[in-house]
XYZ file of C-alpha atoms in Angstrom:
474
model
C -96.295 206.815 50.115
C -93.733 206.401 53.372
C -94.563 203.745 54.885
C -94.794 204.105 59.122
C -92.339 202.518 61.519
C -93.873 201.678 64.336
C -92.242 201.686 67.803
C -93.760 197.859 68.300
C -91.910 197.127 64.941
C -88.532 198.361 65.988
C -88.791 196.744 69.686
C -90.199 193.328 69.250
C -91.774 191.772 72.765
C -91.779 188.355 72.533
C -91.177 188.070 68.646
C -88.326 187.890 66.299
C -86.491 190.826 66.272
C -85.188 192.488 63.012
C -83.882 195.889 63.560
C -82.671 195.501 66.656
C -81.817 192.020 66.395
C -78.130 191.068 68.089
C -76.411 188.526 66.725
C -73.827 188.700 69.066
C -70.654 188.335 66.681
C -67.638 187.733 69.154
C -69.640 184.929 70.411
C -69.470 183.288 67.004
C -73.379 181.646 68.373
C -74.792 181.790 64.614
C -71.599 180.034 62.945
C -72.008 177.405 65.802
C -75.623 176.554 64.783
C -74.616 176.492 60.657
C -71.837 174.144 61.347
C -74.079 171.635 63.131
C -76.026 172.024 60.415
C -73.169 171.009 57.890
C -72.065 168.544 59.925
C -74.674 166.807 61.980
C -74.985 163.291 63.012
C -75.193 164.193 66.476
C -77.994 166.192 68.583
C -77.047 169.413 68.995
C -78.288 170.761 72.851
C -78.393 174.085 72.792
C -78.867 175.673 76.625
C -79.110 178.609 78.355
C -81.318 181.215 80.791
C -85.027 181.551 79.907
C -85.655 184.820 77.754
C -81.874 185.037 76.595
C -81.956 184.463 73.321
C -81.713 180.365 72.610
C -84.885 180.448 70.241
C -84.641 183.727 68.557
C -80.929 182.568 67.344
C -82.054 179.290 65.926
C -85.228 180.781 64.204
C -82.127 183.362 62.920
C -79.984 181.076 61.606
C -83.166 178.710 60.019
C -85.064 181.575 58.494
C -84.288 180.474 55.036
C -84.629 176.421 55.668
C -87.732 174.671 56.108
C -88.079 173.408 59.659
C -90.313 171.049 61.546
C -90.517 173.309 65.066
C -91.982 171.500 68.101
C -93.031 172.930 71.681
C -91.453 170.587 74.175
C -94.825 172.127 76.178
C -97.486 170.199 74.008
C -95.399 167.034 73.980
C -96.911 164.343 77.042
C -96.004 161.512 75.029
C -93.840 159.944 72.152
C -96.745 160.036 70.090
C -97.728 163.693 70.474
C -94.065 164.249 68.899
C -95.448 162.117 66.072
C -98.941 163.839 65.439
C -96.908 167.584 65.684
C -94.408 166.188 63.212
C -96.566 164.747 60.930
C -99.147 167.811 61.021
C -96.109 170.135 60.275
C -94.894 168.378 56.733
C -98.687 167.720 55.719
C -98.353 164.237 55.997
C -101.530 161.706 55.420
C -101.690 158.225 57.397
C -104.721 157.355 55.397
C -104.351 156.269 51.896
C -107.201 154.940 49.175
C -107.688 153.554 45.838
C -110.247 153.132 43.431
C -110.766 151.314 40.377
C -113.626 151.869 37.801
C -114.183 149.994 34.536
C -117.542 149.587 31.863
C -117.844 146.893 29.752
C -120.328 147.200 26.632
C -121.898 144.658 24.244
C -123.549 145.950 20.727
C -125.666 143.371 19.291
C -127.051 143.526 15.796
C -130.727 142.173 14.934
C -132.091 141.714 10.774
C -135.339 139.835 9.949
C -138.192 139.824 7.246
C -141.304 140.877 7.428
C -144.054 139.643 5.304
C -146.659 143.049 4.405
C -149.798 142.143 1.628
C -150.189 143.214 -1.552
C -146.122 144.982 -1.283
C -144.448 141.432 -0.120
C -141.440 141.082 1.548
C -139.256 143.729 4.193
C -136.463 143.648 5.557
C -135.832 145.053 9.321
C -132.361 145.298 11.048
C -131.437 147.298 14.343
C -128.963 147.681 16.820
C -129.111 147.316 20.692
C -126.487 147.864 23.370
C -125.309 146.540 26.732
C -123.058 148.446 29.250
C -122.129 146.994 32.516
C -120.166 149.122 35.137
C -118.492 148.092 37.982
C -115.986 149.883 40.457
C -114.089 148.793 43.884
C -112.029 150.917 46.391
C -109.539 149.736 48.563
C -108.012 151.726 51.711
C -104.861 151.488 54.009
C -103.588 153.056 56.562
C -100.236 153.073 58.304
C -98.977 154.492 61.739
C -98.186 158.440 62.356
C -94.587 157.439 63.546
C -94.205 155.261 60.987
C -95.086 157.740 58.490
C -93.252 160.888 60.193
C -89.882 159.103 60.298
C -89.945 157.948 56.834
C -90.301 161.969 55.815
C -87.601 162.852 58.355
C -85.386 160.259 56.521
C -86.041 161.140 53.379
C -86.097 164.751 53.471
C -83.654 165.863 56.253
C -85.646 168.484 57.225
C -84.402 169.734 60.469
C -86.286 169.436 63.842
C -85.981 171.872 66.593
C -87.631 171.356 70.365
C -88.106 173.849 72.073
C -87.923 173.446 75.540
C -87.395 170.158 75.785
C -87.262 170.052 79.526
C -90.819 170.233 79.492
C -91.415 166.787 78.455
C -91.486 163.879 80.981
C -88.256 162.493 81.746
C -89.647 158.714 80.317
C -91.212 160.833 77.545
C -87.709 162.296 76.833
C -85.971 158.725 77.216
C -88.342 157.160 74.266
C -88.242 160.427 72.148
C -84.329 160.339 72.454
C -83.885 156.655 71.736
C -86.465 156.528 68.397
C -84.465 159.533 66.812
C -81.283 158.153 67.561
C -80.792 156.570 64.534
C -82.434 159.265 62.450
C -79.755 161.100 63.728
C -77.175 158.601 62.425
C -77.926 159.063 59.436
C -78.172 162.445 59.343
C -81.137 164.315 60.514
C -80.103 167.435 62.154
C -81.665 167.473 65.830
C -81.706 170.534 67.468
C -83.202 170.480 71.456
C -83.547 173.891 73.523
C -83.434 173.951 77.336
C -82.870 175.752 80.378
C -78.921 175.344 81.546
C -79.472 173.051 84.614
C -81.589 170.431 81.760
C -78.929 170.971 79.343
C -77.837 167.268 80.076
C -80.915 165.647 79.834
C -80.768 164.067 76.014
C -77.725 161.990 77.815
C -79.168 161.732 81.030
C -81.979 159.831 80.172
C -80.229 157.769 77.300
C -76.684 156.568 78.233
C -75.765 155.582 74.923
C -76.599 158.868 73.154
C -72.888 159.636 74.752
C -70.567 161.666 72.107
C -73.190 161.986 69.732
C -74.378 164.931 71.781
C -73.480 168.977 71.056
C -73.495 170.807 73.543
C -73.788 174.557 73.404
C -74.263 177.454 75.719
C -75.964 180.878 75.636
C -74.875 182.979 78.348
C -76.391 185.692 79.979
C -76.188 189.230 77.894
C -73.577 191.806 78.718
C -74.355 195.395 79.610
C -72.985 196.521 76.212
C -74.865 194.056 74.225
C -78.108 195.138 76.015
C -77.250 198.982 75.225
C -76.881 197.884 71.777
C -80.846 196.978 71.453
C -81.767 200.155 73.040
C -79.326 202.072 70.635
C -80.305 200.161 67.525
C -83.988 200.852 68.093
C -83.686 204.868 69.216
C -81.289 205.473 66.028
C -84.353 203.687 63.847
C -87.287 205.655 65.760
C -85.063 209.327 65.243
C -84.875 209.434 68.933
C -81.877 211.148 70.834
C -80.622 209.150 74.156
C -78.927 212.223 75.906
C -75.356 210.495 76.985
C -76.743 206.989 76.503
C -78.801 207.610 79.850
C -81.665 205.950 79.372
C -79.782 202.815 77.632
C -77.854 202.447 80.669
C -80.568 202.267 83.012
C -82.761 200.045 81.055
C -79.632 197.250 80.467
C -79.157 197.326 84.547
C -82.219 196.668 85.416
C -83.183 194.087 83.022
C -81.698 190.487 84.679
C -79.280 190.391 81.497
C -82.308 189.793 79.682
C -82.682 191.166 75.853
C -86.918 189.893 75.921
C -86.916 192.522 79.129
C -84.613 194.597 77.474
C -86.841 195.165 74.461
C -89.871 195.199 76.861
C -87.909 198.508 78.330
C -86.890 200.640 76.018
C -90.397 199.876 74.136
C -92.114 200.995 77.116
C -89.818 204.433 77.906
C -90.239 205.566 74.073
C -94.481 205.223 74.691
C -93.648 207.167 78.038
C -92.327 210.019 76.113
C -95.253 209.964 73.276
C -93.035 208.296 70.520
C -94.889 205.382 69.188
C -93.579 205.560 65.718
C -90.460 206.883 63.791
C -89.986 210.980 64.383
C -90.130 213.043 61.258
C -86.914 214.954 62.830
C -85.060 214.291 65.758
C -86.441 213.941 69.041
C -85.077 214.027 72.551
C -86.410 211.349 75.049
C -87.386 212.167 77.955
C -85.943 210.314 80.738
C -88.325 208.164 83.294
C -89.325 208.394 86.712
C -87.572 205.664 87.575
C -88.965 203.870 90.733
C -92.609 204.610 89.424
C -91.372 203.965 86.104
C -90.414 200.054 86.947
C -92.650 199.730 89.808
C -95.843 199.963 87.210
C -94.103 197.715 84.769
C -93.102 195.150 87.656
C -96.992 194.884 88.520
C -97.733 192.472 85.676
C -94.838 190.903 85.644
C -95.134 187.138 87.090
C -97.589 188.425 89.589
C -99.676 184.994 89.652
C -96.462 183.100 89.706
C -95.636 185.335 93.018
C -99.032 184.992 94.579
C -99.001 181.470 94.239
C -95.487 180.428 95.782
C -96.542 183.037 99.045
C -99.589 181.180 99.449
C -97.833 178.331 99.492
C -98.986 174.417 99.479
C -102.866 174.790 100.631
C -101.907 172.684 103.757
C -100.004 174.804 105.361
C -97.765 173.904 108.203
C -96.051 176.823 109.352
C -98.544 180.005 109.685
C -96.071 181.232 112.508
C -96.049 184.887 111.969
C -92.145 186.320 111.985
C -91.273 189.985 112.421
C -88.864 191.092 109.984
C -86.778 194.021 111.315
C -88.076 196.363 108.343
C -91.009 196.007 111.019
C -92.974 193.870 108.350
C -94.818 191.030 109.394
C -95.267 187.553 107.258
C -95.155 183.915 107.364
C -92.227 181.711 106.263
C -93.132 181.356 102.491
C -93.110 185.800 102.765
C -89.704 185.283 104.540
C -88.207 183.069 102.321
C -89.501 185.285 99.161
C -87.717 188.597 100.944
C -84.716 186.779 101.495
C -84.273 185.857 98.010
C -84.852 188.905 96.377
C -82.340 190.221 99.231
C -79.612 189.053 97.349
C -80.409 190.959 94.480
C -82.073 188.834 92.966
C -78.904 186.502 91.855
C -80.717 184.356 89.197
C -78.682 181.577 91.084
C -78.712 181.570 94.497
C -76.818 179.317 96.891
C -78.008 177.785 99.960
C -76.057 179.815 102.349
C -76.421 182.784 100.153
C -79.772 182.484 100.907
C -79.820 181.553 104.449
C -77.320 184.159 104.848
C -79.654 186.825 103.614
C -82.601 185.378 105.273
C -80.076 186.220 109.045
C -79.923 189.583 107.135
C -83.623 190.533 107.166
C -85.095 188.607 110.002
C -82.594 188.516 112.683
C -83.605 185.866 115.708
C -86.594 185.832 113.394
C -85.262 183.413 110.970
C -85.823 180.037 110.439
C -83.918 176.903 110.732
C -81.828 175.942 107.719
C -84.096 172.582 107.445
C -87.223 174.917 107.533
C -85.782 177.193 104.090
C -84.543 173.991 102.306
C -88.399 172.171 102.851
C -89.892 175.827 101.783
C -87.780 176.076 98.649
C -88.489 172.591 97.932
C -92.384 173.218 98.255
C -91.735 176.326 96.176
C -90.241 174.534 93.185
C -93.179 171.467 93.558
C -95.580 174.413 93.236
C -93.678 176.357 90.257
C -93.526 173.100 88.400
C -96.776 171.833 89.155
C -99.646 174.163 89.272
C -97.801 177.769 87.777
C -97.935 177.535 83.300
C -94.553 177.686 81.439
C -91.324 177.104 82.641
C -90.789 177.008 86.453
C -89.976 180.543 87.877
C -87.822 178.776 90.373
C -86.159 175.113 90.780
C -84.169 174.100 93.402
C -81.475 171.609 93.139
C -81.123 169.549 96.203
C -77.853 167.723 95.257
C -76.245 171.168 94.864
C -78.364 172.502 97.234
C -78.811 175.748 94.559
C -82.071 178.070 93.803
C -82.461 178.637 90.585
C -84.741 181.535 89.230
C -85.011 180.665 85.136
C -87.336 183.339 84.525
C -85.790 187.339 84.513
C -89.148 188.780 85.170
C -90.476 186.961 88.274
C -86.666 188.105 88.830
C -87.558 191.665 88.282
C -91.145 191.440 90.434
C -88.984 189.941 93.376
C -86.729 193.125 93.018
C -89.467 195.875 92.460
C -92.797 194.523 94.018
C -92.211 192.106 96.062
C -92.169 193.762 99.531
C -95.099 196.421 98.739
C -97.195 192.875 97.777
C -96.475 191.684 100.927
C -97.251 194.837 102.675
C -100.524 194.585 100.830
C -101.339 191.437 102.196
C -100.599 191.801 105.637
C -102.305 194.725 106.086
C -105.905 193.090 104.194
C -105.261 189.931 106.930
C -105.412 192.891 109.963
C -108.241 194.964 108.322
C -110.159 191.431 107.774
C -109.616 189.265 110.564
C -112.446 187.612 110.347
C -112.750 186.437 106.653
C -109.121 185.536 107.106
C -109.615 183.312 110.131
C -111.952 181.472 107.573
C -108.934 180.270 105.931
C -106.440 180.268 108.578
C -106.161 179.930 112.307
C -103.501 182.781 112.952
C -103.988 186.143 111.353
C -100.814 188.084 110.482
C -100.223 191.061 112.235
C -98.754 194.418 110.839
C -98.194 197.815 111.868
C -99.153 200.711 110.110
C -96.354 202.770 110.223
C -94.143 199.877 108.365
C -91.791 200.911 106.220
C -91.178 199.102 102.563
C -87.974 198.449 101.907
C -86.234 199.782 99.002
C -85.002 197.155 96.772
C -81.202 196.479 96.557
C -79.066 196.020 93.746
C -77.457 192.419 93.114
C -74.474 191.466 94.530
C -72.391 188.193 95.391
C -72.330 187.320 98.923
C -69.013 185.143 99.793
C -70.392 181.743 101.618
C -66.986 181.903 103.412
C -67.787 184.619 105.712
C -70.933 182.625 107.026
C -68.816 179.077 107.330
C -70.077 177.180 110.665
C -72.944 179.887 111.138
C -75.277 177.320 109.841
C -74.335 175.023 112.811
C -74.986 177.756 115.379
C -78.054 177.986 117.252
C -79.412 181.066 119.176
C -82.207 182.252 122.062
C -85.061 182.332 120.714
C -84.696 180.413 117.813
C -87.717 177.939 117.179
């Protein structure tokens, strides 16, 4: 009997891709990992984009080794590192022994007895003693204690995964108890986003030279059309001219998790949800409605919850953009970011030059978007799960977005979300003036901008705008 080949099989969401799996050869990633793992002695930091890659290549590369696997997520303190460690080898703290022994005594009796008119008898019989006695003594020794001494003695590698989850005093005792682990020999293997690739030696000065470093880079256009051509080959499908490919790896934020999110979704589009019995042509998308529905679940709380903003707000000034769209400065600041494309790093005057792009007089003062972006990341780190959407380095004054598909919602749902809203405050005035003391206005005949492909805006061409100040301006 044939066994069936799903379409969920070939394009793996969020799992560990076989068919399609990309390992990327003229990067040489997988040969990196094995010789760390010949060579060790030092923690290898292995860094890059959220959704690129960085796990799927180490679970790759450790399929056939045992490996203690941590999530940097579930680790609050040294000791949780412990407890996952030690629950991962099977390890027991508790230890007891008992000791049982019987002692026995046989005693033999004889005598006479004297019976008339026979005379004498004799009379002998045995009797028996047993005593039994039996103690039990338990110890037990410290998790740590316990999970190092398996470490040691077995080598058994240890991956975290993102490690930039854990507190930064958290990381600093973590780093410093494995350090000698490490010297002789464990292999070590930390995964984080690029911007906390250099926190194993930022929070432990002396764990300088003993730490790897190793980047995954964003995926190329061809190695994205190589997922999407893997998996049609295996499901019998025909991409006409590579069409469909092509549009999938463009819109996907260099992404292969999105990628395979795609192409799964456009081969259930056309019917195809397991391998064709001859060949089959796909049919090619809608494409706006296409990734408009699949934008609607993508990071939609995260989105909600950075335009709400911090619940005391301070700013409810309503700004006109000149799409005739009406919001507040957390709506402003979200427009102007997926202005630029989304770039998945955006610089200050990137930024504030795309902000001048869509709001005109309208916009705000540079200190306003710097203390919005700032709120934005408290609230992404704070109260949204997983990794921060968006983080915003203040010392290089950068925005960073880590995750591809709040990327992708910015690009293809942003502005009809915030259409949405704005036109519920003027419907509702009333139940909104529960919550606020200004409702935003909107016209009805507002038109939703399209969304606009990425590109790089030169910061030169905006030098000394920043400085300027015109009518109007507040």
């Amino acid at each position: 009997m044939t066994t069936r080949l799903l379409a969920g099989q070939v394009f793996k969401v969020g799992g560990l891709p076989d068919i399609t799996y990309n390992p990327r050869t003229q990067l040489g990633l997988e040969e990196m990992v094995q010789d760390y793992l010949d060579e060790r002695h030092r923690i290898l930091s292995i860094s890059g984009p959220t959704k690129t890659g960085k796990t799927v290549l180490v679970r790759r590369v450790l399929r056939d080794l045992e490996a203690v696997r941590v999530s940097g997520g579930d680790i609050k303190s040294a000791a949780d590192l412990w407890i996952n460690v030690g629950d991962d080898l099977g390890l027991q703290t508790v230890y007891e022994s008992s000791r049982q022994y019987t002692d026995t005594e046989t005693r033999t009796v004889t005598g006479e007895l004297q019976v008339p008119a026979i005379g004498k008898a004799s009379r002998a019989g045995q009797e028996s003693v047993a005593t039994a006695m039996a103690d039990k003594t338990g110890r037990s020794r410290p998790i740590e204690v316990a999970a190092r001494r398996a470490l040691r003695e077995s080598l058994t590698p240890l991956v975290i995964d993102d490690f930039h989850y854990i507190p930064v005093e958290v990381q600093t005792e973590i780093v410093r108890s494995l350090k000698d682990l490490v010297f002789d020999g464990l292999p070590v293997i930390v995964i984080a986003v690029p911007h906390r690739a250099y926190d194993v030696i930022r929070v432990e000065r002396e764990m300088t030279g003993r730490v790897q470093q190793m980047k995954i880079d964003f995926w190329s256009q061809d190695e994205l059309r190589g997922i999407a051509s893997k998996g049609f080959t295996a499901l019998n499908v025909i991409d006409e001219s590579a069409v469909i490919g092509e549009r999938l790896a463009r819109e996907c934020f260099a992404s292969p998790h999105l990628m395979q999110d795609f192409c799964l979704q456009s081969v259930k589009q056309s019917g195809i949800r397991e391998r064709q019995e001859s060949p089959t042509l796909l049919q090619e998308p809608l494409w706006d409605s296409f990734f408009q529905e699949r934008s609607t679940a993508a990071s939609k709380t995260a989105f909600d919850m950075l335009a709400r903003g911090p619940r005391q707000r301070t700013d409810r000034k309503p700004r006109r953009l000149k799409n005739g769209m009406v919001v507040d400065i957390y709506g402003a600041v979200l427009m102007a970011i997926g202005r630029t494309g989304p770039l998945t790093s955006i610089s200050y005057e990137t930024l504030r030059a795309a902000m001048r792009d869509i709001a005109g007089e309208e916009a705000p003062r540079g200190q306003e978007i710097a203390r919005i972006l700032d709120e934005m990341s408290k609230i992404a780190r704070d109260q949204i799960d997983g990794e921060p959407v968006v983080d915003y380095d203040t010392k290089l004054t950068t925005l960073h977005i880590s995750d591809p598909y709040f990327a992708f919602f910015l690009r293809w749902r942003a502005a009809s979300e915030l259409a949405e809203r704005t036109t519920v405050q003027t419907m509702f005035p009333e139940s909104e003036a529960k919550t606020s003391n200004q409702a935003v206005q909107i016209s009805p005949a507002q038109r939703i901008p399209e969304p606009r492909r990425a590109k790089s805006i030169p910061t030169s061409k905006f030098k000394g705008i920043g400085n300027r100040r015109r009518k109007g301006r507040r």
